[in-house]
Amino acid sequence: AVCAGIGSLLLPFLAAWLALYCCRRIWAALLAAALMLINPLIFSESLRVLSDVLVAALLAGYLASILAAGRRQYWFLLSGVFLAAAFYTKGSQVILFALMPVLAVLICGAAVLKSRWLYAGIAVALLLIMPWWISMWKNYGNPFHSTQNYVSSFFGVERDWDQNFYSVFWGRNLPRLGDRFQDRQTWKESSRRNLELFMRSGLLGTD
């Protein structure tokens, strides 16, 4: 609940910062912040024990800081901080490591690959995340230990797929993401359900 509340407070400000660097217009920044403040989905999500709103806020800050680095490259240091914070909020955001140099090249040009600030930003993220990886390695023998692999693999199954999964698999021998394919009926049902959810949200919205 704390994470959701912090995310709901941060999101309007960081969305405004992102819009300001994208459009260079104050009115666009204010509009972005207003849309976040009056969005009923953001409000409803802030009442749940979920990290999605906080991740969205951190991603907005991550993108805004990379855009800011297009003018002053020391902003890459803050990008590294946002990257690490996003990872701690949701481990799947580790993909931001790969995206950072790609976005930097798109925004600053290929010459940025010679910038010490870019690599310093990546190093900041690595240093901030390192304690977590070390802890996972010491406790579970795997720095990338996660129960999310198993839980997410059954997303979309027409039952309470997310109930009682985490508490069972705290040990070392977690099921793998590919284990879902061993049960063809479960894989078929979850794939159909995921397609339904995708089409419904695309055509009718998330509500």
C-alpha atoms as a PDB file:
ATOM      1  CA  ALA A   1       0.000   0.000   0.000  1.00  0.00           C
ATOM      2  CA  VAL A   2       2.909   2.345   0.743  1.00  0.00           C
ATOM      3  CA  CYS A   3       4.445   1.655  -2.676  1.00  0.00           C
ATOM      4  CA  ALA A   4       1.124   2.337  -4.411  1.00  0.00           C
ATOM      5  CA  GLY A   5       0.654   5.567  -2.466  1.00  0.00           C
ATOM      6  CA  ILE A   6       4.156   6.828  -3.221  1.00  0.00           C
ATOM      7  CA  GLY A   7       3.717   5.925  -6.870  1.00  0.00           C
ATOM      8  CA  SER A   8       0.436   7.819  -7.083  1.00  0.00           C
ATOM      9  CA  LEU A   9       2.110  10.921  -5.661  1.00  0.00           C
ATOM     10  CA  LEU A  10       5.194  10.681  -7.867  1.00  0.00           C
ATOM     11  CA  LEU A  11       3.501   9.789 -11.134  1.00  0.00           C
ATOM     12  CA  PRO A  12       1.937  13.215 -11.895  1.00  0.00           C
ATOM     13  CA  PHE A  13       5.222  15.036 -11.263  1.00  0.00           C
ATOM     14  CA  LEU A  14       7.413  12.617 -13.206  1.00  0.00           C
ATOM     15  CA  ALA A  15       4.885  12.424 -16.051  1.00  0.00           C
ATOM     16  CA  ALA A  16       4.953  16.231 -16.207  1.00  0.00           C
ATOM     17  CA  TRP A  17       8.767  16.195 -16.322  1.00  0.00           C
ATOM     18  CA  LEU A  18       8.687  13.651 -19.150  1.00  0.00           C
ATOM     19  CA  ALA A  19       6.130  15.687 -21.112  1.00  0.00           C
ATOM     20  CA  LEU A  20       8.173  18.842 -20.601  1.00  0.00           C
ATOM     21  CA  TYR A  21      11.262  17.270 -22.153  1.00  0.00           C
ATOM     22  CA  CYS A  22       9.250  15.696 -24.952  1.00  0.00           C
ATOM     23  CA  CYS A  23       7.303  18.811 -25.965  1.00  0.00           C
ATOM     24  CA  ARG A  24       9.222  21.738 -24.438  1.00  0.00           C
ATOM     25  CA  ARG A  25       5.851  23.223 -23.464  1.00  0.00           C
ATOM     26  CA  ILE A  26       4.702  24.045 -19.943  1.00  0.00           C
ATOM     27  CA  TRP A  27       1.070  23.463 -20.859  1.00  0.00           C
ATOM     28  CA  ALA A  28       1.892  19.931 -22.034  1.00  0.00           C
ATOM     29  CA  ALA A  29       3.565  19.168 -18.706  1.00  0.00           C
ATOM     30  CA  LEU A  30       0.599  20.521 -16.752  1.00  0.00           C
ATOM     31  CA  LEU A  31      -1.806  18.560 -18.935  1.00  0.00           C
ATOM     32  CA  ALA A  32       0.141  15.330 -18.382  1.00  0.00           C
ATOM     33  CA  ALA A  33       0.091  15.873 -14.621  1.00  0.00           C
ATOM     34  CA  ALA A  34      -3.634  16.664 -14.685  1.00  0.00           C
ATOM     35  CA  LEU A  35      -4.421  13.524 -16.666  1.00  0.00           C
ATOM     36  CA  MET A  36      -2.593  11.435 -14.071  1.00  0.00           C
ATOM     37  CA  LEU A  37      -4.397  13.155 -11.201  1.00  0.00           C
ATOM     38  CA  ILE A  38      -7.905  12.735 -12.593  1.00  0.00           C
ATOM     39  CA  ASN A  39      -7.460   9.272 -14.115  1.00  0.00           C
ATOM     40  CA  PRO A  40      -9.859   6.948 -12.243  1.00  0.00           C
ATOM     41  CA  LEU A  41      -7.720   3.892 -13.058  1.00  0.00           C
ATOM     42  CA  ILE A  42      -4.683   5.458 -11.377  1.00  0.00           C
ATOM     43  CA  PHE A  43      -6.828   6.260  -8.332  1.00  0.00           C
ATOM     44  CA  SER A  44      -8.235   2.739  -8.098  1.00  0.00           C
ATOM     45  CA  GLU A  45      -4.799   1.173  -8.498  1.00  0.00           C
ATOM     46  CA  SER A  46      -3.461   3.372  -5.695  1.00  0.00           C
ATOM     47  CA  LEU A  47      -5.854   1.619  -3.324  1.00  0.00           C
ATOM     48  CA  ARG A  48      -4.444  -1.826  -4.093  1.00  0.00           C
ATOM     49  CA  VAL A  49      -1.318  -3.518  -2.805  1.00  0.00           C
ATOM     50  CA  LEU A  50       0.389  -3.459  -6.195  1.00  0.00           C
ATOM     51  CA  SER A  51       3.608  -1.947  -7.502  1.00  0.00           C
ATOM     52  CA  ASP A  52       2.360  -1.066 -10.988  1.00  0.00           C
ATOM     53  CA  VAL A  53       1.723   2.640 -10.356  1.00  0.00           C
ATOM     54  CA  LEU A  54       5.126   3.086  -8.725  1.00  0.00           C
ATOM     55  CA  VAL A  55       6.811   1.296 -11.653  1.00  0.00           C
ATOM     56  CA  ALA A  56       5.012   3.620 -14.079  1.00  0.00           C
ATOM     57  CA  ALA A  57       6.253   6.648 -12.147  1.00  0.00           C
ATOM     58  CA  LEU A  58       9.838   5.380 -12.063  1.00  0.00           C
ATOM     59  CA  LEU A  59       9.754   4.566 -15.768  1.00  0.00           C
ATOM     60  CA  ALA A  60       8.561   8.106 -16.497  1.00  0.00           C
ATOM     61  CA  GLY A  61      11.487   9.429 -14.476  1.00  0.00           C
ATOM     62  CA  TYR A  62      13.877   7.057 -16.208  1.00  0.00           C
ATOM     63  CA  LEU A  63      12.787   8.213 -19.665  1.00  0.00           C
ATOM     64  CA  ALA A  64      12.731  11.886 -18.671  1.00  0.00           C
ATOM     65  CA  SER A  65      16.255  11.729 -17.263  1.00  0.00           C
ATOM     66  CA  ILE A  66      17.558  10.087 -20.446  1.00  0.00           C
ATOM     67  CA  LEU A  67      15.911  12.837 -22.490  1.00  0.00           C
ATOM     68  CA  ALA A  68      17.511  15.403 -20.165  1.00  0.00           C
ATOM     69  CA  ALA A  69      20.882  13.742 -20.784  1.00  0.00           C
ATOM     70  CA  GLY A  70      20.509  14.750 -24.408  1.00  0.00           C
ATOM     71  CA  ARG A  71      21.476  18.263 -23.252  1.00  0.00           C
ATOM     72  CA  ARG A  72      23.528  17.535 -20.125  1.00  0.00           C
ATOM     73  CA  GLN A  73      24.910  14.035 -19.989  1.00  0.00           C
ATOM     74  CA  TYR A  74      25.371  13.917 -16.234  1.00  0.00           C
ATOM     75  CA  TRP A  75      21.628  13.195 -16.065  1.00  0.00           C
ATOM     76  CA  PHE A  76      22.548   9.614 -16.967  1.00  0.00           C
ATOM     77  CA  LEU A  77      23.500   9.227 -13.297  1.00  0.00           C
ATOM     78  CA  LEU A  78      19.894   9.849 -12.305  1.00  0.00           C
ATOM     79  CA  SER A  79      18.768   7.427 -15.020  1.00  0.00           C
ATOM     80  CA  GLY A  80      20.798   4.773 -13.220  1.00  0.00           C
ATOM     81  CA  VAL A  81      19.060   5.597  -9.934  1.00  0.00           C
ATOM     82  CA  PHE A  82      15.625   5.323 -11.561  1.00  0.00           C
ATOM     83  CA  LEU A  83      16.671   2.061 -13.225  1.00  0.00           C
ATOM     84  CA  ALA A  84      17.674   0.508  -9.910  1.00  0.00           C
ATOM     85  CA  ALA A  85      14.536   1.759  -8.176  1.00  0.00           C
ATOM     86  CA  ALA A  86      12.369   0.301 -10.943  1.00  0.00           C
ATOM     87  CA  PHE A  87      14.168  -3.039 -10.606  1.00  0.00           C
ATOM     88  CA  TYR A  88      13.583  -3.136  -6.854  1.00  0.00           C
ATOM     89  CA  THR A  89       9.915  -2.389  -7.482  1.00  0.00           C
ATOM     90  CA  LYS A  90       9.510  -5.064 -10.160  1.00  0.00           C
ATOM     91  CA  GLY A  91      12.355  -7.361 -11.191  1.00  0.00           C
ATOM     92  CA  SER A  92      11.293  -7.524 -14.830  1.00  0.00           C
ATOM     93  CA  GLN A  93      12.611  -3.974 -15.217  1.00  0.00           C
ATOM     94  CA  VAL A  94      16.108  -5.438 -15.494  1.00  0.00           C
ATOM     95  CA  ILE A  95      15.463  -5.026 -19.216  1.00  0.00           C
ATOM     96  CA  LEU A  96      16.135  -1.315 -18.732  1.00  0.00           C
ATOM     97  CA  PHE A  97      19.852  -2.131 -18.672  1.00  0.00           C
ATOM     98  CA  ALA A  98      19.646  -3.135 -22.326  1.00  0.00           C
ATOM     99  CA  LEU A  99      17.383  -0.229 -23.225  1.00  0.00           C
ATOM    100  CA  MET A 100      19.569   2.471 -21.692  1.00  0.00           C
ATOM    101  CA  PRO A 101      22.323   2.543 -24.343  1.00  0.00           C
ATOM    102  CA  VAL A 102      19.754   2.082 -27.107  1.00  0.00           C
ATOM    103  CA  LEU A 103      17.699   5.052 -25.937  1.00  0.00           C
ATOM    104  CA  ALA A 104      20.854   7.072 -25.384  1.00  0.00           C
ATOM    105  CA  VAL A 105      21.922   6.509 -28.999  1.00  0.00           C
ATOM    106  CA  LEU A 106      18.458   7.398 -30.314  1.00  0.00           C
ATOM    107  CA  ILE A 107      18.373  10.623 -28.308  1.00  0.00           C
ATOM    108  CA  CYS A 108      22.029  11.708 -28.306  1.00  0.00           C
ATOM    109  CA  GLY A 109      23.454   9.985 -31.360  1.00  0.00           C
ATOM    110  CA  ALA A 110      26.074   7.262 -31.654  1.00  0.00           C
ATOM    111  CA  ALA A 111      28.756   9.525 -30.196  1.00  0.00           C
ATOM    112  CA  VAL A 112      27.173   9.035 -26.769  1.00  0.00           C
ATOM    113  CA  LEU A 113      28.653   5.531 -26.668  1.00  0.00           C
ATOM    114  CA  LYS A 114      31.975   7.236 -25.951  1.00  0.00           C
ATOM    115  CA  SER A 115      30.511   9.194 -23.042  1.00  0.00           C
ATOM    116  CA  ARG A 116      31.753   8.326 -19.575  1.00  0.00           C
ATOM    117  CA  TRP A 117      28.494   9.628 -18.118  1.00  0.00           C
ATOM    118  CA  LEU A 118      26.481   6.897 -19.850  1.00  0.00           C
ATOM    119  CA  TYR A 119      28.619   4.116 -18.420  1.00  0.00           C
ATOM    120  CA  ALA A 120      28.715   5.862 -15.059  1.00  0.00           C
ATOM    121  CA  GLY A 121      24.909   5.807 -15.024  1.00  0.00           C
ATOM    122  CA  ILE A 122      24.870   2.092 -15.774  1.00  0.00           C
ATOM    123  CA  ALA A 123      27.481   1.548 -13.067  1.00  0.00           C
ATOM    124  CA  VAL A 124      25.318   3.446 -10.561  1.00  0.00           C
ATOM    125  CA  ALA A 125      22.421   1.109 -11.314  1.00  0.00           C
ATOM    126  CA  LEU A 126      24.635  -1.965 -10.961  1.00  0.00           C
ATOM    127  CA  LEU A 127      26.043  -0.791  -7.629  1.00  0.00           C
ATOM    128  CA  LEU A 128      22.577  -0.069  -6.242  1.00  0.00           C
ATOM    129  CA  ILE A 129      21.188  -3.449  -7.344  1.00  0.00           C
ATOM    130  CA  MET A 130      24.259  -5.476  -6.358  1.00  0.00           C
ATOM    131  CA  PRO A 131      23.227  -5.911  -2.680  1.00  0.00           C
ATOM    132  CA  TRP A 132      20.017  -7.611  -3.816  1.00  0.00           C
ATOM    133  CA  TRP A 133      21.814  -9.998  -6.163  1.00  0.00           C
ATOM    134  CA  ILE A 134      24.356 -10.841  -3.478  1.00  0.00           C
ATOM    135  CA  SER A 135      21.568 -11.508  -0.974  1.00  0.00           C
ATOM    136  CA  MET A 136      19.735 -13.800  -3.405  1.00  0.00           C
ATOM    137  CA  TRP A 137      22.954 -15.658  -4.167  1.00  0.00           C
ATOM    138  CA  LYS A 138      23.745 -16.176  -0.476  1.00  0.00           C
ATOM    139  CA  ASN A 139      20.238 -17.271   0.489  1.00  0.00           C
ATOM    140  CA  TYR A 140      19.106 -19.203  -2.582  1.00  0.00           C
ATOM    141  CA  GLY A 141      22.269 -19.963  -4.539  1.00  0.00           C
ATOM    142  CA  ASN A 142      21.038 -17.916  -7.493  1.00  0.00           C
ATOM    143  CA  PRO A 143      21.380 -14.137  -7.826  1.00  0.00           C
ATOM    144  CA  PHE A 144      18.294 -14.096 -10.063  1.00  0.00           C
ATOM    145  CA  HIS A 145      16.099 -16.169  -7.749  1.00  0.00           C
ATOM    146  CA  SER A 146      12.427 -15.297  -8.235  1.00  0.00           C
ATOM    147  CA  THR A 147       9.028 -16.809  -7.572  1.00  0.00           C
ATOM    148  CA  GLN A 148       7.584 -14.547 -10.255  1.00  0.00           C
ATOM    149  CA  ASN A 149       8.702 -16.895 -13.035  1.00  0.00           C
ATOM    150  CA  TYR A 150       6.284 -19.543 -11.843  1.00  0.00           C
ATOM    151  CA  VAL A 151       3.414 -17.212 -10.995  1.00  0.00           C
ATOM    152  CA  SER A 152       3.530 -15.271 -14.254  1.00  0.00           C
ATOM    153  CA  SER A 153       3.679 -18.447 -16.303  1.00  0.00           C
ATOM    154  CA  PHE A 154       0.093 -19.232 -15.333  1.00  0.00           C
ATOM    155  CA  PHE A 155      -1.334 -15.760 -15.810  1.00  0.00           C
ATOM    156  CA  GLY A 156      -4.708 -15.906 -17.508  1.00  0.00           C
ATOM    157  CA  VAL A 157      -5.805 -19.328 -16.258  1.00  0.00           C
ATOM    158  CA  GLU A 158      -9.496 -19.104 -15.361  1.00  0.00           C
ATOM    159  CA  ARG A 159      -9.091 -19.605 -11.633  1.00  0.00           C
ATOM    160  CA  ASP A 160      -7.409 -17.813  -8.748  1.00  0.00           C
ATOM    161  CA  TRP A 161      -4.068 -18.294 -10.462  1.00  0.00           C
ATOM    162  CA  ASP A 162      -2.188 -15.906  -8.192  1.00  0.00           C
ATOM    163  CA  GLN A 163      -3.424 -17.271  -4.874  1.00  0.00           C
ATOM    164  CA  ASN A 164      -1.095 -19.269  -2.610  1.00  0.00           C
ATOM    165  CA  PHE A 165       1.646 -19.558  -5.222  1.00  0.00           C
ATOM    166  CA  TYR A 166       4.291 -17.364  -3.631  1.00  0.00           C
ATOM    167  CA  SER A 167       4.175 -18.936  -0.177  1.00  0.00           C
ATOM    168  CA  VAL A 168       4.803 -22.456  -1.483  1.00  0.00           C
ATOM    169  CA  PHE A 169       7.897 -21.764  -3.588  1.00  0.00           C
ATOM    170  CA  TRP A 170      10.339 -19.985  -1.299  1.00  0.00           C
ATOM    171  CA  GLY A 171      12.907 -22.782  -1.623  1.00  0.00           C
ATOM    172  CA  ARG A 172      15.659 -23.309  -4.164  1.00  0.00           C
ATOM    173  CA  ASN A 173      13.848 -25.636  -6.575  1.00  0.00           C
ATOM    174  CA  LEU A 174      11.366 -23.315  -8.216  1.00  0.00           C
ATOM    175  CA  PRO A 175       9.348 -24.429 -11.240  1.00  0.00           C
ATOM    176  CA  ARG A 176      10.566 -22.880 -14.467  1.00  0.00           C
ATOM    177  CA  LEU A 177       8.671 -20.614 -16.815  1.00  0.00           C
ATOM    178  CA  GLY A 178       8.579 -23.365 -19.433  1.00  0.00           C
ATOM    179  CA  ASP A 179       6.878 -25.823 -17.077  1.00  0.00           C
ATOM    180  CA  ARG A 180       3.490 -24.543 -18.187  1.00  0.00           C
ATOM    181  CA  PHE A 181       4.006 -26.168 -21.583  1.00  0.00           C
ATOM    182  CA  GLN A 182       4.160 -29.602 -19.972  1.00  0.00           C
ATOM    183  CA  ASP A 183       0.456 -29.288 -19.196  1.00  0.00           C
ATOM    184  CA  ARG A 184      -1.047 -28.764 -22.632  1.00  0.00           C
ATOM    185  CA  GLN A 185      -4.576 -28.207 -21.359  1.00  0.00           C
ATOM    186  CA  THR A 186      -3.463 -25.507 -18.915  1.00  0.00           C
ATOM    187  CA  TRP A 187      -1.339 -23.866 -21.586  1.00  0.00           C
ATOM    188  CA  LYS A 188      -4.272 -23.896 -24.032  1.00  0.00           C
ATOM    189  CA  GLU A 189      -6.688 -22.403 -21.505  1.00  0.00           C
ATOM    190  CA  SER A 190      -4.300 -19.687 -20.319  1.00  0.00           C
ATOM    191  CA  SER A 191      -3.355 -18.738 -23.890  1.00  0.00           C
ATOM    192  CA  ARG A 192      -6.999 -18.390 -24.873  1.00  0.00           C
ATOM    193  CA  ARG A 193      -7.769 -16.367 -21.772  1.00  0.00           C
ATOM    194  CA  ASN A 194      -4.769 -14.077 -22.333  1.00  0.00           C
ATOM    195  CA  LEU A 195      -5.882 -13.445 -25.913  1.00  0.00           C
ATOM    196  CA  GLU A 196      -9.374 -12.576 -24.680  1.00  0.00           C
ATOM    197  CA  LEU A 197      -7.986 -10.121 -22.136  1.00  0.00           C
ATOM    198  CA  PHE A 198      -5.719  -8.536 -24.743  1.00  0.00           C
ATOM    199  CA  MET A 199      -8.525  -8.081 -27.269  1.00  0.00           C
ATOM    200  CA  ARG A 200     -10.975  -6.819 -24.639  1.00  0.00           C
ATOM    201  CA  SER A 201      -8.579  -4.240 -23.237  1.00  0.00           C
ATOM    202  CA  GLY A 202      -7.600  -3.137 -26.732  1.00  0.00           C
ATOM    203  CA  LEU A 203     -11.170  -2.651 -27.906  1.00  0.00           C
ATOM    204  CA  LEU A 204     -13.004  -1.661 -24.735  1.00  0.00           C
ATOM    205  CA  GLY A 205     -10.263  -0.367 -22.439  1.00  0.00           C
ATOM    206  CA  THR A 206      -8.986  -1.752 -19.182  1.00  0.00           C
ATOM    207  CA  ASP A 207     -12.188  -1.033 -17.267  1.00  0.00           C
END
